[in-house]
mmCIF file of C-alpha atoms in Angstrom:
data_model
loop_
_atom_site.group_PDB
_atom_site.id
_atom_site.type_symbol
_atom_site.label_atom_id
_atom_site.label_comp_id
_atom_site.label_asym_id
_atom_site.label_seq_id
_atom_site.Cartn_x
_atom_site.Cartn_y
_atom_site.Cartn_z
ATOM 1 C CA MET A 201 138.340 -154.219 86.879
ATOM 2 C CA ASN A 202 140.525 -151.248 88.057
ATOM 3 C CA ILE A 203 144.144 -150.383 87.102
ATOM 4 C CA HIS A 204 146.682 -148.076 88.538
ATOM 5 C CA GLU A 205 147.187 -144.450 87.569
ATOM 6 C CA TYR A 206 150.461 -145.059 85.706
ATOM 7 C CA GLN A 207 148.804 -147.910 83.748
ATOM 8 C CA ALA A 208 145.844 -145.632 82.973
ATOM 9 C CA LYS A 209 148.027 -142.798 81.656
ATOM 10 C CA GLU A 210 150.155 -145.160 79.558
ATOM 11 C CA LEU A 211 146.889 -146.550 77.995
ATOM 12 C CA LEU A 212 145.400 -143.077 77.360
ATOM 13 C CA ALA A 213 148.678 -141.901 75.774
ATOM 14 C CA LYS A 214 148.165 -144.559 73.114
ATOM 15 C CA PHE A 215 144.924 -142.896 72.246
ATOM 16 C CA GLY A 216 146.565 -139.529 71.805
ATOM 17 C CA VAL A 217 145.766 -137.986 75.179
ATOM 18 C CA ALA A 218 148.439 -135.725 76.487
ATOM 19 C CA CYS A 219 149.976 -136.719 79.891
ATOM 20 C CA PRO A 220 153.117 -135.530 81.633
ATOM 21 C CA ALA A 221 156.163 -137.851 81.434
ATOM 22 C CA GLY A 222 156.296 -140.462 84.162
ATOM 23 C CA ILE A 223 157.862 -143.788 85.174
ATOM 24 C CA ALA A 224 156.632 -146.471 87.598
ATOM 25 C CA ALA A 225 158.889 -147.695 90.338
ATOM 26 C CA LEU A 226 158.768 -150.675 92.725
ATOM 27 C CA SER A 227 161.740 -149.760 94.900
ATOM 28 C CA VAL A 228 163.431 -146.729 96.232
ATOM 29 C CA GLU A 229 166.331 -147.246 93.864
ATOM 30 C CA GLU A 230 163.956 -147.442 90.892
ATOM 31 C CA ALA A 231 162.201 -144.268 92.067
ATOM 32 C CA VAL A 232 165.553 -142.356 92.040
ATOM 33 C CA ALA A 233 166.483 -143.805 88.687
ATOM 34 C CA ALA A 234 163.061 -142.778 87.300
ATOM 35 C CA ALA A 235 163.514 -139.223 88.405
ATOM 36 C CA LYS A 236 166.951 -139.051 86.757
ATOM 37 C CA GLN A 237 165.249 -139.852 83.549
ATOM 38 C CA LEU A 238 162.860 -136.960 83.856
ATOM 39 C CA PRO A 239 163.583 -133.256 82.998
ATOM 40 C CA GLY A 240 163.123 -131.859 86.598
ATOM 41 C CA PRO A 241 163.964 -130.018 88.639
ATOM 42 C CA LEU A 242 160.471 -130.576 90.016
ATOM 43 C CA TYR A 243 159.181 -134.147 90.498
ATOM 44 C CA VAL A 244 155.977 -135.597 91.774
ATOM 45 C CA VAL A 245 156.218 -138.794 93.820
ATOM 46 C CA LYS A 246 152.734 -140.636 93.739
ATOM 47 C CA SER A 247 151.619 -143.602 95.753
ATOM 48 C CA GLN A 248 149.909 -146.196 93.508
ATOM 49 C CA ILE A 249 146.836 -147.787 95.123
ATOM 50 C CA HIS A 250 143.354 -148.476 93.830
ATOM 51 C CA ALA A 251 141.686 -145.617 95.750
ATOM 52 C CA GLY A 252 141.242 -141.809 95.443
ATOM 53 C CA GLY A 253 142.076 -139.100 97.848
ATOM 54 C CA ARG A 254 145.801 -140.110 97.972
ATOM 55 C CA GLY A 255 147.047 -136.564 98.275
ATOM 56 C CA LYS A 256 145.042 -136.037 101.486
ATOM 57 C CA GLY A 257 145.582 -139.485 102.769
ATOM 58 C CA LYS A 258 147.834 -140.369 105.830
ATOM 59 C CA PHE A 259 150.285 -143.182 106.392
ATOM 60 C CA LYS A 260 149.553 -145.329 109.389
ATOM 61 C CA GLU A 261 153.138 -145.903 110.187
ATOM 62 C CA LEU A 262 154.181 -142.217 109.850
ATOM 63 C CA GLY A 263 151.899 -140.346 112.298
ATOM 64 C CA PRO A 264 149.224 -137.773 111.755
ATOM 65 C CA ASP A 265 151.682 -134.999 110.803
ATOM 66 C CA ALA A 266 153.270 -136.800 107.994
ATOM 67 C CA LYS A 267 152.682 -135.709 104.242
ATOM 68 C CA GLY A 268 150.143 -137.682 102.152
ATOM 69 C CA GLY A 269 150.529 -140.149 99.359
ATOM 70 C CA VAL A 270 151.238 -137.598 96.604
ATOM 71 C CA ARG A 271 154.305 -135.326 97.294
ATOM 72 C CA LEU A 272 156.452 -132.701 95.424
ATOM 73 C CA ALA A 273 160.120 -133.249 95.282
ATOM 74 C CA PHE A 274 162.704 -130.511 94.323
ATOM 75 C CA ASN A 275 165.672 -132.759 94.035
ATOM 76 C CA LEU A 276 166.698 -136.359 93.955
ATOM 77 C CA ASP A 277 167.282 -136.676 97.702
ATOM 78 C CA GLU A 278 163.753 -135.561 98.306
ATOM 79 C CA VAL A 279 162.533 -138.249 95.840
ATOM 80 C CA GLU A 280 164.514 -140.871 97.838
ATOM 81 C CA ALA A 281 163.114 -139.637 101.139
ATOM 82 C CA HIS A 282 159.524 -139.688 99.928
ATOM 83 C CA ALA A 283 159.932 -143.133 98.362
ATOM 84 C CA LYS A 284 161.270 -144.555 101.628
ATOM 85 C CA ASP A 285 158.322 -143.075 103.444
ATOM 86 C CA MET A 286 155.801 -144.504 101.082
ATOM 87 C CA LEU A 287 156.821 -147.976 99.894
ATOM 88 C CA GLY A 288 155.647 -150.783 102.182
ATOM 89 C CA ASN A 289 153.585 -148.449 104.415
ATOM 90 C CA THR A 290 149.817 -148.340 104.714
ATOM 91 C CA LEU A 291 148.031 -145.340 103.186
ATOM 92 C CA VAL A 292 144.616 -144.479 104.540
ATOM 93 C CA THR A 293 142.317 -142.349 102.417
ATOM 94 C CA ILE A 294 138.666 -141.444 102.234
ATOM 95 C CA GLN A 295 138.108 -144.352 99.892
ATOM 96 C CA THR A 296 140.246 -147.098 101.585
ATOM 97 C CA GLY A 297 138.478 -147.097 104.866
ATOM 98 C CA PRO A 298 140.331 -147.160 108.194
ATOM 99 C CA GLU A 299 142.289 -150.265 107.208
ATOM 100 C CA GLY A 300 144.099 -148.519 104.384
ATOM 101 C CA LYS A 301 146.095 -150.115 101.590
ATOM 102 C CA GLN A 302 149.703 -150.959 101.516
ATOM 103 C CA VAL A 303 151.713 -148.983 98.884
ATOM 104 C CA ASN A 304 153.709 -151.409 96.718
ATOM 105 C CA ARG A 305 154.288 -149.116 93.665
ATOM 106 C CA LEU A 306 155.165 -145.499 93.043
ATOM 107 C CA TYR A 307 154.801 -143.327 89.951
ATOM 108 C CA ILE A 308 157.377 -140.625 89.459
ATOM 109 C CA THR A 309 156.221 -137.837 87.147
ATOM 110 C CA ASP A 310 157.571 -134.643 85.891
ATOM 111 C CA GLY A 311 156.330 -131.615 87.746
ATOM 112 C CA ALA A 312 153.962 -129.218 86.100
ATOM 113 C CA ASP A 313 153.344 -125.450 86.292
ATOM 114 C CA ILE A 314 149.550 -125.572 86.933
ATOM 115 C CA LYS A 315 147.472 -122.559 86.017
ATOM 116 C CA GLN A 316 143.919 -124.023 86.202
ATOM 117 C CA GLU A 317 142.345 -127.442 87.152
ATOM 118 C CA PHE A 318 139.247 -129.109 85.745
ATOM 119 C CA TYR A 319 137.287 -132.314 86.253
ATOM 120 C CA LEU A 320 136.410 -134.495 83.205
ATOM 121 C CA ALA A 321 134.881 -137.995 83.103
ATOM 122 C CA LEU A 322 133.253 -140.400 80.767
ATOM 123 C CA LEU A 323 130.872 -143.058 82.287
ATOM 124 C CA VAL A 324 127.853 -145.201 81.331
ATOM 125 C CA ASP A 325 124.607 -143.256 82.080
ATOM 126 C CA ARG A 326 122.310 -146.156 82.942
ATOM 127 C CA ALA A 327 119.311 -143.935 82.785
ATOM 128 C CA THR A 328 119.791 -143.352 79.066
ATOM 129 C CA SER A 329 122.040 -146.288 78.162
ATOM 130 C CA ARG A 330 124.529 -143.825 76.618
ATOM 131 C CA ILE A 331 128.000 -142.521 77.358
ATOM 132 C CA ALA A 332 127.829 -139.410 79.405
ATOM 133 C CA VAL A 333 130.645 -136.838 79.580
ATOM 134 C CA VAL A 334 130.772 -135.045 82.938
ATOM 135 C CA ALA A 335 132.773 -131.792 83.082
ATOM 136 C CA SER A 336 133.379 -129.257 85.849
ATOM 137 C CA THR A 337 135.594 -126.229 86.420
ATOM 138 C CA GLU A 338 136.127 -127.567 89.996
ATOM 139 C CA GLY A 339 139.047 -129.943 89.347
ATOM 140 C CA GLY A 340 141.326 -131.254 92.087
ATOM 141 C CA MET A 341 138.334 -131.586 94.461
ATOM 142 C CA ASN A 342 136.166 -134.502 95.429
ATOM 143 C CA ILE A 343 133.364 -134.371 92.733
ATOM 144 C CA GLU A 344 130.793 -135.687 95.239
ATOM 145 C CA ASP A 345 131.373 -132.441 97.365
ATOM 146 C CA VAL A 346 130.984 -130.296 94.281
ATOM 147 C CA ALA A 347 127.720 -132.080 93.365
ATOM 148 C CA HIS A 348 126.497 -131.577 96.873
ATOM 149 C CA ASP A 349 127.578 -127.990 97.365
ATOM 150 C CA SER A 350 127.564 -126.489 93.850
ATOM 151 C CA PRO A 351 125.613 -128.748 91.443
ATOM 152 C CA GLU A 352 125.301 -125.904 88.951
ATOM 153 C CA LYS A 353 129.077 -126.298 88.285
ATOM 154 C CA ILE A 354 128.677 -129.914 86.922
ATOM 155 C CA HIS A 355 127.867 -130.184 83.249
ATOM 156 C CA THR A 356 126.706 -133.463 81.625
ATOM 157 C CA ILE A 357 126.838 -134.011 77.886
ATOM 158 C CA VAL A 358 125.258 -137.240 76.635
ATOM 159 C CA VAL A 359 126.655 -138.824 73.423
ATOM 160 C CA ASP A 360 124.016 -140.610 71.141
ATOM 161 C CA PRO A 361 125.505 -144.053 70.119
ATOM 162 C CA ALA A 362 123.846 -143.674 66.794
ATOM 163 C CA THR A 363 126.061 -140.631 65.843
ATOM 164 C CA GLY A 364 129.027 -141.267 68.158
ATOM 165 C CA LEU A 365 131.177 -138.286 69.335
ATOM 166 C CA GLN A 366 130.778 -135.189 67.184
ATOM 167 C CA PRO A 367 132.659 -131.849 67.064
ATOM 168 C CA HIS A 368 129.783 -130.099 68.965
ATOM 169 C CA HIS A 369 130.419 -132.368 71.953
ATOM 170 C CA GLY A 370 133.952 -131.050 72.146
ATOM 171 C CA ARG A 371 132.760 -127.512 71.906
ATOM 172 C CA SER A 372 130.228 -128.153 74.719
ATOM 173 C CA VAL A 373 132.942 -129.425 76.972
ATOM 174 C CA ALA A 374 135.244 -126.497 76.211
ATOM 175 C CA LYS A 375 132.409 -124.074 76.932
ATOM 176 C CA ALA A 376 131.562 -125.899 80.213
ATOM 177 C CA LEU A 377 135.232 -125.492 81.278
ATOM 178 C CA GLY A 378 135.556 -121.846 80.071
ATOM 179 C CA LEU A 379 138.115 -122.642 77.466
ATOM 180 C CA THR A 380 138.623 -120.694 74.320
ATOM 181 C CA GLY A 381 140.955 -120.447 71.397
ATOM 182 C CA ASP A 382 143.779 -123.103 71.234
ATOM 183 C CA LEU A 383 142.856 -124.553 74.642
ATOM 184 C CA ALA A 384 139.268 -125.170 73.363
ATOM 185 C CA LYS A 385 140.875 -127.109 70.394
ATOM 186 C CA GLN A 386 143.019 -129.075 72.917
ATOM 187 C CA ALA A 387 139.924 -129.944 74.930
ATOM 188 C CA GLN A 388 138.340 -131.346 71.795
ATOM 189 C CA THR A 389 141.470 -133.418 71.145
ATOM 190 C CA VAL A 390 141.486 -134.781 74.732
ATOM 191 C CA LEU A 391 137.761 -135.642 74.530
ATOM 192 C CA THR A 392 138.273 -137.490 71.260
ATOM 193 C CA GLY A 393 140.991 -139.528 72.661
ATOM 194 C CA LEU A 394 139.142 -140.384 75.846
ATOM 195 C CA TYR A 395 136.114 -141.398 73.871
ATOM 196 C CA ALA A 396 138.117 -143.671 71.629
ATOM 197 C CA ALA A 397 139.808 -145.217 74.713
ATOM 198 C CA PHE A 398 136.308 -145.710 76.358
ATOM 199 C CA LEU A 399 135.007 -147.554 73.366
ATOM 200 C CA GLY A 400 138.257 -149.398 72.543
ATOM 201 C CA THR A 401 138.785 -150.875 75.944
ATOM 202 C CA ASP A 402 135.253 -151.542 76.965
ATOM 203 C CA ALA A 403 135.609 -149.108 79.860
ATOM 204 C CA GLU A 404 133.078 -148.449 82.593
ATOM 205 C CA GLN A 405 134.539 -145.255 83.726
ATOM 206 C CA ILE A 406 137.439 -142.895 82.730
ATOM 207 C CA GLU A 407 137.931 -140.120 85.297
ATOM 208 C CA ILE A 408 140.417 -137.246 84.850
ATOM 209 C CA ASN A 409 140.930 -135.168 88.075
ATOM 210 C CA PRO A 410 142.510 -132.999 87.439
ATOM 211 C CA LEU A 411 142.659 -132.011 83.865
ATOM 212 C CA ALA A 412 144.934 -129.060 84.009
ATOM 213 C CA VAL A 413 146.036 -126.086 82.028
ATOM 214 C CA CYS A 414 149.869 -126.111 82.464
ATOM 215 C CA GLU A 415 152.562 -123.755 81.159
ATOM 216 C CA GLY A 416 154.509 -125.364 78.470
ATOM 217 C CA LYS A 417 157.493 -124.410 76.179
ATOM 218 C CA ASN A 418 155.218 -123.442 73.410
ATOM 219 C CA GLY A 419 152.296 -121.957 75.257
ATOM 220 C CA ASP A 420 149.654 -123.425 77.596
ATOM 221 C CA GLU A 421 148.998 -127.107 77.399
ATOM 222 C CA LEU A 422 145.984 -129.217 78.496
ATOM 223 C CA LEU A 423 147.380 -132.184 80.380
ATOM 224 C CA VAL A 424 145.913 -135.148 82.234
ATOM 225 C CA LEU A 425 147.525 -134.969 85.682
ATOM 226 C CA ASP A 426 145.694 -137.927 87.253
ATOM 227 C CA ALA A 427 143.570 -140.646 85.727
ATOM 228 C CA LYS A 428 141.302 -143.406 87.035
ATOM 229 C CA VAL A 429 140.091 -146.034 84.678
ATOM 230 C CA ALA A 430 137.753 -148.991 85.273
ATOM 231 C CA PHE A 431 136.822 -151.691 82.777
ATOM 232 C CA ASP A 432 133.821 -153.875 82.321
ATOM 233 C CA GLY A 433 134.989 -157.119 83.833
ATOM 234 C CA ASN A 434 132.563 -159.144 81.512
ATOM 235 C CA ALA A 435 134.469 -157.835 78.464
ATOM 236 C CA MET A 436 137.924 -158.873 79.547
ATOM 237 C CA PHE A 437 137.762 -162.004 77.305
ATOM 238 C CA ARG A 438 138.154 -159.452 74.450
ATOM 239 C CA HIS A 439 141.115 -157.653 76.035
ATOM 240 C CA LYS A 440 143.811 -160.113 77.056
ATOM 241 C CA ASP A 441 146.374 -157.323 77.234
ATOM 242 C CA LEU A 442 144.233 -155.375 79.536
ATOM 243 C CA ALA A 443 143.530 -158.320 81.810
ATOM 244 C CA GLU A 444 147.289 -158.591 82.387
ATOM 245 C CA LEU A 445 147.258 -155.177 84.040
ATOM 246 C CA ARG A 446 145.238 -156.597 86.951
ATOM 247 C CA ASP A 447 146.869 -156.127 90.388
ATOM 248 C CA LEU A 448 145.582 -158.858 92.595
ATOM 249 C CA THR A 449 147.316 -157.362 95.681
ATOM 250 C CA GLU A 450 144.900 -154.440 95.423
ATOM 251 C CA GLU A 451 141.731 -156.677 95.604
ATOM 252 C CA ASP A 452 140.093 -158.486 98.572
ATOM 253 C CA PRO A 453 141.662 -162.028 98.745
ATOM 254 C CA ALA A 454 138.256 -163.574 99.253
ATOM 255 C CA GLU A 455 136.880 -161.806 96.183
ATOM 256 C CA VAL A 456 139.941 -162.940 94.157
ATOM 257 C CA GLU A 457 139.479 -166.526 95.248
ATOM 258 C CA ALA A 458 135.695 -166.239 94.329
ATOM 259 C CA SER A 459 136.534 -165.085 90.792
ATOM 260 C CA GLU A 460 138.568 -168.297 90.308
ATOM 261 C CA TYR A 461 135.373 -170.282 90.831
ATOM 262 C CA ASP A 462 133.317 -167.795 88.797
ATOM 263 C CA LEU A 463 131.377 -166.728 91.890
ATOM 264 C CA ALA A 464 129.910 -163.198 92.268
ATOM 265 C CA TYR A 465 131.197 -162.332 95.784
ATOM 266 C CA ILE A 466 131.476 -158.816 97.445
ATOM 267 C CA LYS A 467 132.510 -158.534 101.107
ATOM 268 C CA LEU A 468 130.269 -156.341 103.270
ATOM 269 C CA ASP A 469 130.339 -155.121 106.859
ATOM 270 C CA GLY A 470 127.648 -157.336 108.502
ATOM 271 C CA ASN A 471 127.700 -160.564 110.460
ATOM 272 C CA ILE A 472 125.394 -162.950 108.537
ATOM 273 C CA GLY A 473 126.918 -164.674 105.573
ATOM 274 C CA CYS A 474 124.607 -165.127 102.572
ATOM 275 C CA MET A 475 124.840 -167.816 99.750
ATOM 276 C CA VAL A 476 122.172 -167.299 97.157
ATOM 277 C CA ASN A 477 121.455 -168.245 93.441
ATOM 278 C CA GLY A 478 120.546 -165.184 91.437
ATOM 279 C CA ALA A 479 121.492 -161.556 91.919
ATOM 280 C CA GLY A 480 117.827 -160.414 92.403
ATOM 281 C CA LEU A 481 117.252 -162.939 95.127
ATOM 282 C CA ALA A 482 120.549 -162.180 96.694
ATOM 283 C CA MET A 483 119.499 -158.496 97.028
ATOM 284 C CA ALA A 484 116.125 -159.510 98.415
ATOM 285 C CA THR A 485 117.899 -161.850 100.898
ATOM 286 C CA MET A 486 120.187 -158.995 102.128
ATOM 287 C CA ASP A 487 117.192 -156.633 102.471
ATOM 288 C CA ILE A 488 115.185 -159.010 104.640
ATOM 289 C CA ILE A 489 118.157 -159.669 106.886
ATOM 290 C CA LYS A 490 118.412 -155.884 107.436
ATOM 291 C CA LEU A 491 114.593 -155.642 107.977
ATOM 292 C CA ASN A 492 115.025 -158.170 110.812
ATOM 293 C CA GLY A 493 117.592 -156.085 112.461
ATOM 294 C CA GLU A 494 120.959 -157.596 111.421
ATOM 295 C CA PHE A 495 123.310 -156.906 108.465
ATOM 296 C CA PRO A 496 124.635 -159.162 105.647
ATOM 297 C CA ALA A 497 128.338 -159.948 105.622
ATOM 298 C CA ASN A 498 128.509 -160.360 101.924
ATOM 299 C CA PHE A 499 126.803 -160.610 98.538
ATOM 300 C CA LEU A 500 127.411 -164.068 97.027
ATOM 301 C CA ASP A 501 125.680 -165.339 93.981
ATOM 302 C CA VAL A 502 126.650 -168.899 93.012
ATOM 303 C CA GLY A 503 124.766 -168.621 89.686
ATOM 304 C CA GLY A 504 122.168 -170.759 88.106
ATOM 305 C CA GLY A 505 124.178 -173.832 87.289
ATOM 306 C CA ALA A 506 126.670 -174.346 90.011
ATOM 307 C CA SER A 507 128.411 -177.670 90.666
ATOM 308 C CA LYS A 508 128.806 -179.289 94.104
ATOM 309 C CA GLU A 509 132.525 -178.194 94.042
ATOM 310 C CA LYS A 510 131.528 -174.534 93.321
ATOM 311 C CA VAL A 511 128.996 -174.593 96.202
ATOM 312 C CA THR A 512 131.625 -176.014 98.532
ATOM 313 C CA ALA A 513 134.063 -173.297 97.443
ATOM 314 C CA ALA A 514 131.448 -170.668 98.135
ATOM 315 C CA PHE A 515 130.702 -171.948 101.531
ATOM 316 C CA LYS A 516 134.320 -171.985 102.535
ATOM 317 C CA ILE A 517 134.876 -168.392 101.284
ATOM 318 C CA ILE A 518 131.955 -167.203 103.430
ATOM 319 C CA LEU A 519 133.398 -169.000 106.590
ATOM 320 C CA LYS A 520 136.842 -167.447 106.116
ATOM 321 C CA ASP A 521 135.384 -164.145 107.141
ATOM 322 C CA PRO A 522 135.808 -163.798 110.937
ATOM 323 C CA ALA A 523 132.953 -161.464 111.167
ATOM 324 C CA VAL A 524 130.429 -164.133 110.040
ATOM 325 C CA LYS A 525 128.428 -165.242 113.040
ATOM 326 C CA GLY A 526 125.809 -167.143 111.095
ATOM 327 C CA ILE A 527 124.985 -168.141 107.523
ATOM 328 C CA LEU A 528 121.807 -168.007 105.533
ATOM 329 C CA VAL A 529 121.480 -170.211 102.425
ATOM 330 C CA ASN A 530 118.620 -169.243 100.159
ATOM 331 C CA ILE A 531 118.252 -171.277 97.023
ATOM 332 C CA PHE A 532 115.462 -171.281 94.437
ATOM 333 C CA GLY A 533 116.175 -174.383 92.293
ATOM 334 C CA GLY A 534 115.577 -174.111 88.628
ATOM 335 C CA ILE A 535 118.612 -175.082 86.652
ATOM 336 C CA MET A 536 120.239 -175.248 89.977
ATOM 337 C CA LYS A 537 119.074 -178.425 91.697
ATOM 338 C CA CYS A 538 118.391 -178.374 95.434
ATOM 339 C CA ASP A 539 120.060 -181.629 96.074
ATOM 340 C CA ILE A 540 123.368 -180.420 94.512
ATOM 341 C CA ILE A 541 123.248 -177.414 96.762
ATOM 342 C CA ALA A 542 122.608 -179.667 99.784
ATOM 343 C CA ASP A 543 125.490 -181.951 98.888
ATOM 344 C CA GLY A 544 127.773 -178.880 98.666
ATOM 345 C CA ILE A 545 126.601 -177.431 101.970
ATOM 346 C CA VAL A 546 127.047 -180.755 103.780
ATOM 347 C CA ALA A 547 130.526 -181.409 102.302
ATOM 348 C CA ALA A 548 131.770 -177.881 103.167
ATOM 349 C CA ALA A 549 130.282 -177.831 106.577
ATOM 350 C CA LYS A 550 132.053 -181.117 107.481
ATOM 351 C CA GLU A 551 135.328 -180.026 105.915
ATOM 352 C CA VAL A 552 135.607 -176.747 107.750
ATOM 353 C CA ASN A 553 134.031 -178.011 111.029
ATOM 354 C CA LEU A 554 131.100 -175.644 110.928
ATOM 355 C CA SER A 555 130.926 -173.661 114.207
ATOM 356 C CA VAL A 556 128.296 -170.966 113.480
ATOM 357 C CA PRO A 557 124.476 -171.308 113.024
ATOM 358 C CA LEU A 558 123.293 -172.333 109.588
ATOM 359 C CA VAL A 559 119.764 -171.751 108.302
ATOM 360 C CA VAL A 560 118.909 -173.120 104.856
ATOM 361 C CA ARG A 561 115.854 -172.338 102.720
ATOM 362 C CA LEU A 562 115.463 -174.573 99.709
ATOM 363 C CA GLU A 563 112.636 -174.335 96.969
ATOM 364 C CA GLY A 564 112.289 -175.697 93.441
ATOM 365 C CA THR A 565 113.864 -178.608 91.594
ATOM 366 C CA ASN A 566 114.562 -181.718 93.740
ATOM 367 C CA VAL A 567 113.590 -179.742 96.908
ATOM 368 C CA GLN A 568 112.647 -182.797 98.946
ATOM 369 C CA GLN A 569 115.813 -184.656 98.035
ATOM 370 C CA GLY A 570 117.742 -181.602 99.105
ATOM 371 C CA LYS A 571 115.927 -181.386 102.476
ATOM 372 C CA ASP A 572 116.467 -185.046 103.116
ATOM 373 C CA ILE A 573 120.197 -184.692 102.485
ATOM 374 C CA LEU A 574 120.345 -181.905 105.014
ATOM 375 C CA ALA A 575 118.220 -183.680 107.567
ATOM 376 C CA ASN A 576 120.258 -186.852 107.374
ATOM 377 C CA SER A 577 123.621 -185.042 107.475
ATOM 378 C CA GLY A 578 124.032 -185.248 111.286
ATOM 379 C CA LEU A 579 124.748 -181.392 111.179
ATOM 380 C CA PRO A 580 122.873 -178.859 113.173
ATOM 381 C CA ILE A 581 121.396 -177.272 110.222
ATOM 382 C CA VAL A 582 118.052 -175.317 110.723
ATOM 383 C CA SER A 583 115.546 -175.673 107.866
ATOM 384 C CA ALA A 584 113.297 -172.804 106.793
ATOM 385 C CA ASN A 585 109.975 -172.788 104.962
ATOM 386 C CA ASP A 586 110.260 -169.496 103.094
ATOM 387 C CA LEU A 587 112.407 -166.421 102.996
ATOM 388 C CA GLY A 588 110.794 -164.532 105.826
ATOM 389 C CA ASP A 589 110.942 -167.603 108.002
ATOM 390 C CA ALA A 590 114.670 -168.056 107.002
ATOM 391 C CA ALA A 591 115.551 -164.523 107.988
ATOM 392 C CA GLU A 592 113.868 -164.617 111.362
ATOM 393 C CA LYS A 593 115.479 -167.907 112.175
ATOM 394 C CA ILE A 594 119.104 -166.858 111.271
ATOM 395 C CA VAL A 595 118.714 -163.576 113.205
ATOM 396 C CA ALA A 596 117.486 -165.423 116.202
ATOM 397 C CA GLU A 597 120.220 -168.050 116.004
ATOM 398 C CA VAL A 598 122.987 -165.407 115.703
ATOM 399 C CA ARG A 599 121.602 -163.435 118.677
ATOM 400 C CA LYS A 600 121.227 -166.607 120.715
ATOM 401 C CA ALA A 601 124.827 -167.501 120.103
ATOM 402 C CA ALA A 602 126.164 -164.035 120.930
#
């Protein structure tokens, strides 16, 4: 689960991480009122969407010469003008794809006199099953570009869960960033807060870009100027307060609907809808569709013990995607019984007036009963003997219908 920048900063501040003052706004009037509460005279008006690259992004409605989704304002009039430009318009960034995302929220922050920018992130290193700290002096840039062009500038420090975060980890981060003296101590304080937040919220990733050295009243300060936080969705039952931060308008409507039925659904760019039970089998199904020359339109795992209602809901979600030109159902019945799957398929197909080719491969518990239900349904359902046969048939059906 992802959250907005302003939510991330408010959360990190609770763990002692230093962030510039800022206030969220849902309207132009709220944006101006927020700026009035900040010291000024420099303000930053930031679009709030679940995507990176906002500063370099472009608004569809404003033309190619318009400024991006993060802008400086030197007075209240400029705050108002920027807010009018951004709210309600569609911001396209490198991470949103060409469709972009509509900006419904802004974050007005106090300006900062930046001297130097860094990159700092905590994430789960799946190779070692430990928390990894990634640090680079190349802050403010796409870390993917840095990794490709200058990998030697990225430093990774792995934290042993048996010992937890230790002072030497903070010293290693400070050294990687070239910080000394008081700034090195501040780096250790920032890392301590980020690590506590990571563990305390069951985070999957905390990315700070940039972490900046800024001129303060009492000397240089190390401040978090942008933050991206993602949580482990499987742990949200332990964090009801964090679950309330979820912004459904930032998520794909089909994925939101699928989550209501406890379905694992991810929309993809292909034209063959997939309904499978089991993540591994789903991956194999998508691979064999590509092997036969077409592309999957989704990943959809109905789980091991789905009901008829759950299967029906899954089928409807697939069919709501206008890009879907055919559907492949691949079920290996264990706990999941093939006749239950068949009942759900028939019910959904009749309810939505199925108009695309459908190939079904069933195997396992009650497989013959399931095949009989499909055969007697009166629907043009193509039966397959195995996964290879199923993939060949659905690709052939889709191409024939094109």
